[in-house]
mmCIF file of C-alpha atoms in Angstrom:
data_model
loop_
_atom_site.group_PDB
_atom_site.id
_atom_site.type_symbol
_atom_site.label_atom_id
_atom_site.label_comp_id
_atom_site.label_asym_id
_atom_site.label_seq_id
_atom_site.Cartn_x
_atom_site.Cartn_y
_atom_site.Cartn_z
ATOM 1 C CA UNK A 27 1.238 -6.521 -3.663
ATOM 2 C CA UNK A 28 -1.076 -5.890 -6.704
ATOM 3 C CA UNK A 29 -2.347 -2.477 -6.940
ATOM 4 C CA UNK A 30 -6.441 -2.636 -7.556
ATOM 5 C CA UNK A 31 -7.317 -0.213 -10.357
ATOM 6 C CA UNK A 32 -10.902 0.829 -12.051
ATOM 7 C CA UNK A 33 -11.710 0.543 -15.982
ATOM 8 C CA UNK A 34 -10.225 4.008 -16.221
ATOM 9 C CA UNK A 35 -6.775 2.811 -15.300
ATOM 10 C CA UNK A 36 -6.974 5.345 -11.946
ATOM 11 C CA UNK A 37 -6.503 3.174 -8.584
ATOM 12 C CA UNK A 38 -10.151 2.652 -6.603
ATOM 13 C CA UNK A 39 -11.117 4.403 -3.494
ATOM 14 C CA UNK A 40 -10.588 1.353 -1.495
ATOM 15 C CA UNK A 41 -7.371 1.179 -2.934
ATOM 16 C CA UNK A 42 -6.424 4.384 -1.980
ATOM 17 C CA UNK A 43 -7.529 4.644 1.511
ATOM 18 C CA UNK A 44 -5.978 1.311 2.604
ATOM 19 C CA UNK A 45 -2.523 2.805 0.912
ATOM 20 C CA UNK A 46 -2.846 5.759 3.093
ATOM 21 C CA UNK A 47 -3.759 3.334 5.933
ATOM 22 C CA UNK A 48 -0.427 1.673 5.491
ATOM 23 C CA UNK A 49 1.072 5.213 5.345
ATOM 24 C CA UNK A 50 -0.328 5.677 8.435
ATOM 25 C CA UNK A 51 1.498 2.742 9.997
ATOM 26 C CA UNK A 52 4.582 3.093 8.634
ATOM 27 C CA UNK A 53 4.607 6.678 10.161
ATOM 28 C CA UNK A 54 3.910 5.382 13.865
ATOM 29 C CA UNK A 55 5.662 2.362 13.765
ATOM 30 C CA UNK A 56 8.240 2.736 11.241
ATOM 31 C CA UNK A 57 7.726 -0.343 9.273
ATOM 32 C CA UNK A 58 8.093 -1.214 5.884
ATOM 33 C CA UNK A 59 5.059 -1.513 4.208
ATOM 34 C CA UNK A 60 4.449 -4.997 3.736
ATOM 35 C CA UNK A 61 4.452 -4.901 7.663
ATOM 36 C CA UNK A 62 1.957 -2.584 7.789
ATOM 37 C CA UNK A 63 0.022 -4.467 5.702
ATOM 38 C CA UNK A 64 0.242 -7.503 7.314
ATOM 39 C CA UNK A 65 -0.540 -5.604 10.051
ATOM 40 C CA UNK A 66 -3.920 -4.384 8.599
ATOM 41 C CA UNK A 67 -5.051 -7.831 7.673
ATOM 42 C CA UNK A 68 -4.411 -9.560 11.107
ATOM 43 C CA UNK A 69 -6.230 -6.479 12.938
ATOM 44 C CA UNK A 70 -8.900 -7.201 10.246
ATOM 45 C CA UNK A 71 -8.971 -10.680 10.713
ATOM 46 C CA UNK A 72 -8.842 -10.502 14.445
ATOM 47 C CA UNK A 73 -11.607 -8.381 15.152
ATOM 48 C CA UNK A 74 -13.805 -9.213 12.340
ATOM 49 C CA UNK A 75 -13.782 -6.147 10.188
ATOM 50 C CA UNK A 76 -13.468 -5.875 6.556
ATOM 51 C CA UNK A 77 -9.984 -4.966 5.815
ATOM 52 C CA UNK A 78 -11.162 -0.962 3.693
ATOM 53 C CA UNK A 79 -13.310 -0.499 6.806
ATOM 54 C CA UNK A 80 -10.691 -1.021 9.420
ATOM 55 C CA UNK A 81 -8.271 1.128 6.816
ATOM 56 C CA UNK A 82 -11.021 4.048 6.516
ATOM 57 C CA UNK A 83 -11.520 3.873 10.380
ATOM 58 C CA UNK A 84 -7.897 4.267 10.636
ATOM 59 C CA UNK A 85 -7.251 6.844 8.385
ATOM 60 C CA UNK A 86 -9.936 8.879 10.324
ATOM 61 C CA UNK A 87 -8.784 8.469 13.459
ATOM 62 C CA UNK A 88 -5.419 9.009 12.411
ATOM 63 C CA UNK A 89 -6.665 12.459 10.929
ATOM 64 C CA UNK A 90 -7.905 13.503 14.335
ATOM 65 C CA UNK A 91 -11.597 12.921 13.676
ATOM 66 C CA UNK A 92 -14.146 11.149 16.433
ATOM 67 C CA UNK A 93 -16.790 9.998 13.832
ATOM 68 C CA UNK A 94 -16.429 7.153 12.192
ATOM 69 C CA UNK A 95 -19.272 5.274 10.510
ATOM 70 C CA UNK A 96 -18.594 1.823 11.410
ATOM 71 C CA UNK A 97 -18.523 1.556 15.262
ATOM 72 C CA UNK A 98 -16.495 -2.059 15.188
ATOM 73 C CA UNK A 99 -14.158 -0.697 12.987
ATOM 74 C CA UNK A 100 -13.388 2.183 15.203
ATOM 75 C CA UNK A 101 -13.362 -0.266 17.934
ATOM 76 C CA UNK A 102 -10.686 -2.101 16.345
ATOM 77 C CA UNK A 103 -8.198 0.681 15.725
ATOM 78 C CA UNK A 104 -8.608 2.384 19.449
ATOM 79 C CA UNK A 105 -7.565 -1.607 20.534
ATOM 80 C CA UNK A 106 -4.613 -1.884 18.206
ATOM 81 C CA UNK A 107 -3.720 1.516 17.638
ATOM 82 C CA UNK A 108 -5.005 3.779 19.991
ATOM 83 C CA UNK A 109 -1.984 4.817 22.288
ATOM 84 C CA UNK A 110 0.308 5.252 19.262
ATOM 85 C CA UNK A 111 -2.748 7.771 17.736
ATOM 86 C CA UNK A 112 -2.756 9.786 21.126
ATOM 87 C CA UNK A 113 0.539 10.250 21.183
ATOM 88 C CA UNK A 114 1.297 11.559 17.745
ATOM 89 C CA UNK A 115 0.226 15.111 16.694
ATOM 90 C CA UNK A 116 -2.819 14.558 13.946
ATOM 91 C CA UNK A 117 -1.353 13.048 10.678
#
């Protein structure tokens, strides 16, 4: 998967949060990460959400925090994710 990088050379923010997004998944369901990331994409796809907003809700949620700007994108993760992220202790 092509890494998405700035005019500086440094990766973008989008970039980086839907890495730690698939970090994420790979912890709680010890996938590789191309699973994860197909994983992200049919969530995305599924419930209508661009694929860094569903990655940013995730990474939120995964980091214990109730606030999340986009309310369908928090939506989304409590529906795919939500009993693995109760279950874990805070990434």
């Amino acid at each position: 998967m092509p890494t998405a990088v700035g005019t500086n050379g440094a990766m973008t923010p989008g970039r980086q949060c839907l890495d730690t997004a698939e970090g994420v998944l790979i912890a709680l369901r010890h996938c590789t990460v191309d699973e994860a990331f197909r994983e992200m994409i049919r969530a995305a796809q599924q419930h209508q959400v661009p694929l860094f907003t569903l990655a940013d809700a995730l990474v939120t949620a995964a980091g214990g925090k109730a606030e999340c700007p986009n309310a369908a994108a928090r939506t989304a993760v409590l529906a795919e994710w939500g009993a693995l992220l109760q279950t874990t202790a805070p990434l």
